mmCIF file of C-alpha atoms in Angstrom:
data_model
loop_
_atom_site.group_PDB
_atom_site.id
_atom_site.type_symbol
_atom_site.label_atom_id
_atom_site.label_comp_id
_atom_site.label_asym_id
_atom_site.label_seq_id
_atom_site.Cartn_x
_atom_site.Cartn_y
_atom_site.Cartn_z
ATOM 1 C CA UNK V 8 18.384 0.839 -15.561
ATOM 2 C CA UNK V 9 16.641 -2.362 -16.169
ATOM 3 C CA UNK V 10 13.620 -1.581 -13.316
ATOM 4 C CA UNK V 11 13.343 1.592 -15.248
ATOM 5 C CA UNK V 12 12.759 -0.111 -18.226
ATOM 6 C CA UNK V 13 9.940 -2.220 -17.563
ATOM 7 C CA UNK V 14 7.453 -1.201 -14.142
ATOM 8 C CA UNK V 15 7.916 0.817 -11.305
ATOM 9 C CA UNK V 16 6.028 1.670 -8.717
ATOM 10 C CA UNK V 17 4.491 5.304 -8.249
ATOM 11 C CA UNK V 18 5.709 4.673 -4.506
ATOM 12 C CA UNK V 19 9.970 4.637 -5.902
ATOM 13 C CA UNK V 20 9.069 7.864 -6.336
ATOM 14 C CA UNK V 21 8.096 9.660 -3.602
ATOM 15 C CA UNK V 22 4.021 9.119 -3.335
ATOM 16 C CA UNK V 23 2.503 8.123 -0.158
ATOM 17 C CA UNK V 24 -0.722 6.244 -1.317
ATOM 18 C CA UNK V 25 -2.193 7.562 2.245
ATOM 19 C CA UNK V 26 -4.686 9.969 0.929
ATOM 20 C CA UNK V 27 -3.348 12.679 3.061
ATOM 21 C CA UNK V 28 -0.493 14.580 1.453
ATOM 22 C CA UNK V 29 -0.467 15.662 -2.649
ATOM 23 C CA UNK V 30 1.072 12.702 -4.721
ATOM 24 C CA UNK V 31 0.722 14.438 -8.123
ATOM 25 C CA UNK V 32 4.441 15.400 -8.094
ATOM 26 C CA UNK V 33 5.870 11.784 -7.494
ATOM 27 C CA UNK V 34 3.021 10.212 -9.879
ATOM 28 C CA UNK V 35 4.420 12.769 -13.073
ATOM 29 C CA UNK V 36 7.930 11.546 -11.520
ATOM 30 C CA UNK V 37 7.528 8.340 -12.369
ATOM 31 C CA UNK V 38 5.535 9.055 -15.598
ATOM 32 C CA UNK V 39 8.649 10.747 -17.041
ATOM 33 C CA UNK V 40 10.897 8.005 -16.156
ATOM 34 C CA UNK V 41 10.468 6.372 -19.129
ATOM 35 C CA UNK V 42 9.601 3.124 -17.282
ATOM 36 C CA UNK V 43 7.611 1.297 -19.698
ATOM 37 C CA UNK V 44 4.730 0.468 -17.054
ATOM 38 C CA UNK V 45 3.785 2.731 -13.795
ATOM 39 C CA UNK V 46 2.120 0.437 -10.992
ATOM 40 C CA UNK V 47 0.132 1.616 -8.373
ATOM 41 C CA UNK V 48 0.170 -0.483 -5.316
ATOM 42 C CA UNK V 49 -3.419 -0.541 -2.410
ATOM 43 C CA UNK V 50 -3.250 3.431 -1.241
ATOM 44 C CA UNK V 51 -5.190 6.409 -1.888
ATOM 45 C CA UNK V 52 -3.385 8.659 -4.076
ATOM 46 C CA UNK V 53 -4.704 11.944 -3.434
ATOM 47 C CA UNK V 54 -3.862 13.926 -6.775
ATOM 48 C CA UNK V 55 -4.433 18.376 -6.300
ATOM 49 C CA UNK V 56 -2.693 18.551 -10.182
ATOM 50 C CA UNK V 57 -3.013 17.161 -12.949
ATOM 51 C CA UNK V 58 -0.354 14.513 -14.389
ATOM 52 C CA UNK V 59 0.637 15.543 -18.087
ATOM 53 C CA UNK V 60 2.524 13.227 -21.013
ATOM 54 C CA UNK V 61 2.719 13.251 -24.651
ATOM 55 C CA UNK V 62 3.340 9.820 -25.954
ATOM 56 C CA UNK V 63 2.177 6.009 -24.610
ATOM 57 C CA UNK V 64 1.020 5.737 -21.199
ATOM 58 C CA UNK V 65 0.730 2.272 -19.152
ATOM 59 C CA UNK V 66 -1.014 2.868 -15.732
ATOM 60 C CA UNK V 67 -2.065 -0.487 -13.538
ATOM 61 C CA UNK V 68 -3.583 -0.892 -10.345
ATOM 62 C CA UNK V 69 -4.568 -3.878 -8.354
ATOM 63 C CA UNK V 70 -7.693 -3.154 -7.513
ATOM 64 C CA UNK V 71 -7.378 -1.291 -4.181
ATOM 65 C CA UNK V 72 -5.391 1.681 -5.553
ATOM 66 C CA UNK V 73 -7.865 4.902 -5.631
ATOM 67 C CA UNK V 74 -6.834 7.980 -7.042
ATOM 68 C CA UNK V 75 -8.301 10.699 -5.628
ATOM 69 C CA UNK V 76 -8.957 14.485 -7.840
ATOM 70 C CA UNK V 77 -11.348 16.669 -8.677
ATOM 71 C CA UNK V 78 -10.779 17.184 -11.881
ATOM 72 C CA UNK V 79 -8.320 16.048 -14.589
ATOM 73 C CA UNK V 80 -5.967 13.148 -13.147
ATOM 74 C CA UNK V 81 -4.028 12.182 -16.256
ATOM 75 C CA UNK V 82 -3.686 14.553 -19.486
ATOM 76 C CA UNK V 83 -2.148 12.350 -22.756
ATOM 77 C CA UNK V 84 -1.514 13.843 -25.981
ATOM 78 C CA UNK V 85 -0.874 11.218 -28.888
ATOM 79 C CA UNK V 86 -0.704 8.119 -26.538
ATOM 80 C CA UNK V 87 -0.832 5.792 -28.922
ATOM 81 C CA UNK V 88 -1.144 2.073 -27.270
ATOM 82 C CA UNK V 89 -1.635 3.624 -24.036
ATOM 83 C CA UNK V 90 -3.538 1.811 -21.257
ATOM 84 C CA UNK V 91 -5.161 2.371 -18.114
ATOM 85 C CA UNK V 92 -6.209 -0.634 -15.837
ATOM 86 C CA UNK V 93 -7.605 -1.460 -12.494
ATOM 87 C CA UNK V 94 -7.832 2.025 -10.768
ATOM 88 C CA UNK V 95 -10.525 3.021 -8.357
ATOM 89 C CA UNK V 96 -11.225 6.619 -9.036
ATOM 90 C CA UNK V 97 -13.207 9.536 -6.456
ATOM 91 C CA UNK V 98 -13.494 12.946 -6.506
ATOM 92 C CA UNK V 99 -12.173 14.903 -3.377
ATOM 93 C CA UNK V 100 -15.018 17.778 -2.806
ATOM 94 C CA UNK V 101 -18.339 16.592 -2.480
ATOM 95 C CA UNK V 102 -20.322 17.881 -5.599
ATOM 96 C CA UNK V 103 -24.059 20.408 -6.103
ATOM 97 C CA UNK V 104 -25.844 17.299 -7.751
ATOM 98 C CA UNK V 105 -29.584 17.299 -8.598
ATOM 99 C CA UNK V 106 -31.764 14.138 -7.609
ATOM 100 C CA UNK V 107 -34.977 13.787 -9.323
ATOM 101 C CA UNK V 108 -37.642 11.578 -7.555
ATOM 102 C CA UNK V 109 -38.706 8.823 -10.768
ATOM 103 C CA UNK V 110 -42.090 8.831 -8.808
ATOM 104 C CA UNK V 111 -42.639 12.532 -9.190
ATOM 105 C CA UNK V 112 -40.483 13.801 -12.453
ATOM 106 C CA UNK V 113 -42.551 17.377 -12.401
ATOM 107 C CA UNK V 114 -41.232 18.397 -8.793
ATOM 108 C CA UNK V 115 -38.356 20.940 -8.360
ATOM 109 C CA UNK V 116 -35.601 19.072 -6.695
ATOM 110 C CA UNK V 117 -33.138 20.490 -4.788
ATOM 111 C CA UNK V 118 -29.668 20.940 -5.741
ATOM 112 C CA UNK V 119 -27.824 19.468 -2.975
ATOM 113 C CA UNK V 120 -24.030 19.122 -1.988
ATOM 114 C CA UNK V 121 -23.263 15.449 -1.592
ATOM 115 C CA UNK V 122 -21.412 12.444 -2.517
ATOM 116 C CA UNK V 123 -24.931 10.287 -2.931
ATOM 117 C CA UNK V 124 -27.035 9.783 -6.269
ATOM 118 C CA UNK V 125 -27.546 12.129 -8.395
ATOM 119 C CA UNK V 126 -26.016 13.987 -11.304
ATOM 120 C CA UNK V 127 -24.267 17.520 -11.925
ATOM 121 C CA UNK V 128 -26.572 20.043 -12.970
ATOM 122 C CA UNK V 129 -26.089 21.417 -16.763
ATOM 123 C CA UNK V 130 -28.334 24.469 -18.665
ATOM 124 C CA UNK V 131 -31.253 21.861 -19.605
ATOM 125 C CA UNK V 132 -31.846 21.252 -16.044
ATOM 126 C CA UNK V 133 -34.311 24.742 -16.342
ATOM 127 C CA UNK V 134 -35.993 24.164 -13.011
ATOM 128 C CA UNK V 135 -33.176 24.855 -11.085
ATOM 129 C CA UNK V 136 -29.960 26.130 -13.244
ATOM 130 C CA UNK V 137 -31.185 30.089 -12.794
ATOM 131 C CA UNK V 138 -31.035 29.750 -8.734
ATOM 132 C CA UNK V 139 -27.342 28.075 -9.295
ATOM 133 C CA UNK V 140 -24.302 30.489 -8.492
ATOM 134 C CA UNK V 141 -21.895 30.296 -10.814
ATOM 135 C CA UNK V 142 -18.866 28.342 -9.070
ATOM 136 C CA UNK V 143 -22.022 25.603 -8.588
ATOM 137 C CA UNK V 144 -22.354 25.602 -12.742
ATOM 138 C CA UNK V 145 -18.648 25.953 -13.303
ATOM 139 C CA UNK V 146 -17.579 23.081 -10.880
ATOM 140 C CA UNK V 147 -15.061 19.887 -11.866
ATOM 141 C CA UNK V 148 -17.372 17.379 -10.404
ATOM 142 C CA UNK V 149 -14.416 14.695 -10.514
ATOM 143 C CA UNK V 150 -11.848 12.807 -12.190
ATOM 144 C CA UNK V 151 -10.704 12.668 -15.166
ATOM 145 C CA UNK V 152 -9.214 10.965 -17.633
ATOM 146 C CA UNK V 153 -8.378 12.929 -21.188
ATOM 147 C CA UNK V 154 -6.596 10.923 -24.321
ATOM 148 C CA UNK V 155 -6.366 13.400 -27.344
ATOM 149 C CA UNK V 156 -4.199 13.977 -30.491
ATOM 150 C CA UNK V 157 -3.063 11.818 -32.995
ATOM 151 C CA UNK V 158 -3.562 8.172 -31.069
ATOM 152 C CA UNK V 159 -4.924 4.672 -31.464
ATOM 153 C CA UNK V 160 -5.438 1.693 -30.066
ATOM 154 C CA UNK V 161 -5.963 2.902 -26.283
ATOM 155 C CA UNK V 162 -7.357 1.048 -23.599
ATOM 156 C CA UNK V 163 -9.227 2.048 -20.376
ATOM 157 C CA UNK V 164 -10.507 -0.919 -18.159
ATOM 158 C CA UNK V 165 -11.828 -1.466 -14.943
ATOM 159 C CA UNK V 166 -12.171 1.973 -13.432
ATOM 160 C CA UNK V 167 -14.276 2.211 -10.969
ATOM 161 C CA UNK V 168 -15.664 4.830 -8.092
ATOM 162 C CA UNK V 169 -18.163 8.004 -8.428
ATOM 163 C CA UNK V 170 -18.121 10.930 -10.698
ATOM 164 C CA UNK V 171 -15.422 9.660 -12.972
ATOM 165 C CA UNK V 172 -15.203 11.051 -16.525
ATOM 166 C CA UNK V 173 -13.199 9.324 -19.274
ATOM 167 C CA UNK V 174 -12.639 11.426 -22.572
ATOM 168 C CA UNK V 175 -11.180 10.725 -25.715
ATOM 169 C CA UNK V 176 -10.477 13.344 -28.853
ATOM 170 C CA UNK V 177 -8.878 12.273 -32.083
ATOM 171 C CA UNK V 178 -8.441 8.622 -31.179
ATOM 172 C CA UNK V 179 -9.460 6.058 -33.261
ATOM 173 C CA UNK V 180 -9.761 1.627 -32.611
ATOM 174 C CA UNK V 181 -9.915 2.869 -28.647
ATOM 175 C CA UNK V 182 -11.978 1.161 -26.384
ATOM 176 C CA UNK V 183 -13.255 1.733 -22.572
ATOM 177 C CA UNK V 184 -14.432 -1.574 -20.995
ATOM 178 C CA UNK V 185 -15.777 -3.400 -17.982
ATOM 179 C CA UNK V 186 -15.711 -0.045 -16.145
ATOM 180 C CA UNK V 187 -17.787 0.390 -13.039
ATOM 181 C CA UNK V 188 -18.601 4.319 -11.779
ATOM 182 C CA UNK V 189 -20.788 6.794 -11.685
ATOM 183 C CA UNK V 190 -20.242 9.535 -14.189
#
């Protein structure tokens, strides 16, 4: 009772951290343990859900833990003092990104499917969003982190990796710092 109370590891229950199998079930596991902090220990936690909680949330890495999704990772509603640390973050499927040459900003690019630079096509992006089909304009280009409802004093730091998108509705005194990703 008194492990439960302060951190546990993702890995007590049931999560792999080897990038191969779906973690998402052991990762909401240990969310609702009510363990006051969940750690995630050097892995690749390959998340195909999305991890859901309604109240404060304490998520740590060390550095080498990357969380793997394509689209929202952790949903919080009214997490209040919540905090996400030290996660690396990539998106599963390669994304249709657009890359547009600085040297040439008037040439059509092409929308390709790739992990490289580039950003995710929108509806200003004239030149090429008609040819798009529409899975291409709908995609989830990565992961995700939502905060939203009634909450303060949050804290997101040191997330890095590609595509990563970090979102916060209806917070207020909340802060995202010394973050590192493409987004």
């Amino acid at each position: 009772h008194d492990k439960l109370r302060d951190i546990v590891s993702v890995y007590d229950f049931g999560a792999t951290g080897t990038g191969t199998t779906d973690d998402t079930v052991a990762i909401q596991a240990a969310l609702n343990s009510g363990a006051q902090q969940i750690y995630f220990p050097s892995g690749t936690y390959k998340m195909l859900g999305t991890v859901t909680f309604t109240g404060r949330v304490a998520w740590f890495g060390n550095g080498n833990a990357i969380i793997q999704n394509d689209t929202v990772v952790l949903n919080v509603t009214n997490g209040t003092n919540s905090v996400v640390d030290n996660l690396q973050m990539q998106n599963i499927t390669a994304p249709w990104i657009i890359y547009r040459n600085p040297a040439n900003w008037s040439a059509v690019p092409s929308v390709v499917q790739s992990n490289g630079p580039g950003y995710q096509p929108t509806v200003n992006d004239g030149d090429v969003w008609p040819s798009l089909t529409t899975a291409q304009k709908n995609q989830d280009i990565g992961p995700q982190i939502y905060f939203h409802g009634n909450a303060s004093n949050i804290q997101v730091s040191r997330i890095t990796g590609r595509f990563v998108s970090i979102l916060m509705a209806d917070t207020i005194n909340s802060m995202v710092n010394n973050c590192n990703f493409t987004g």
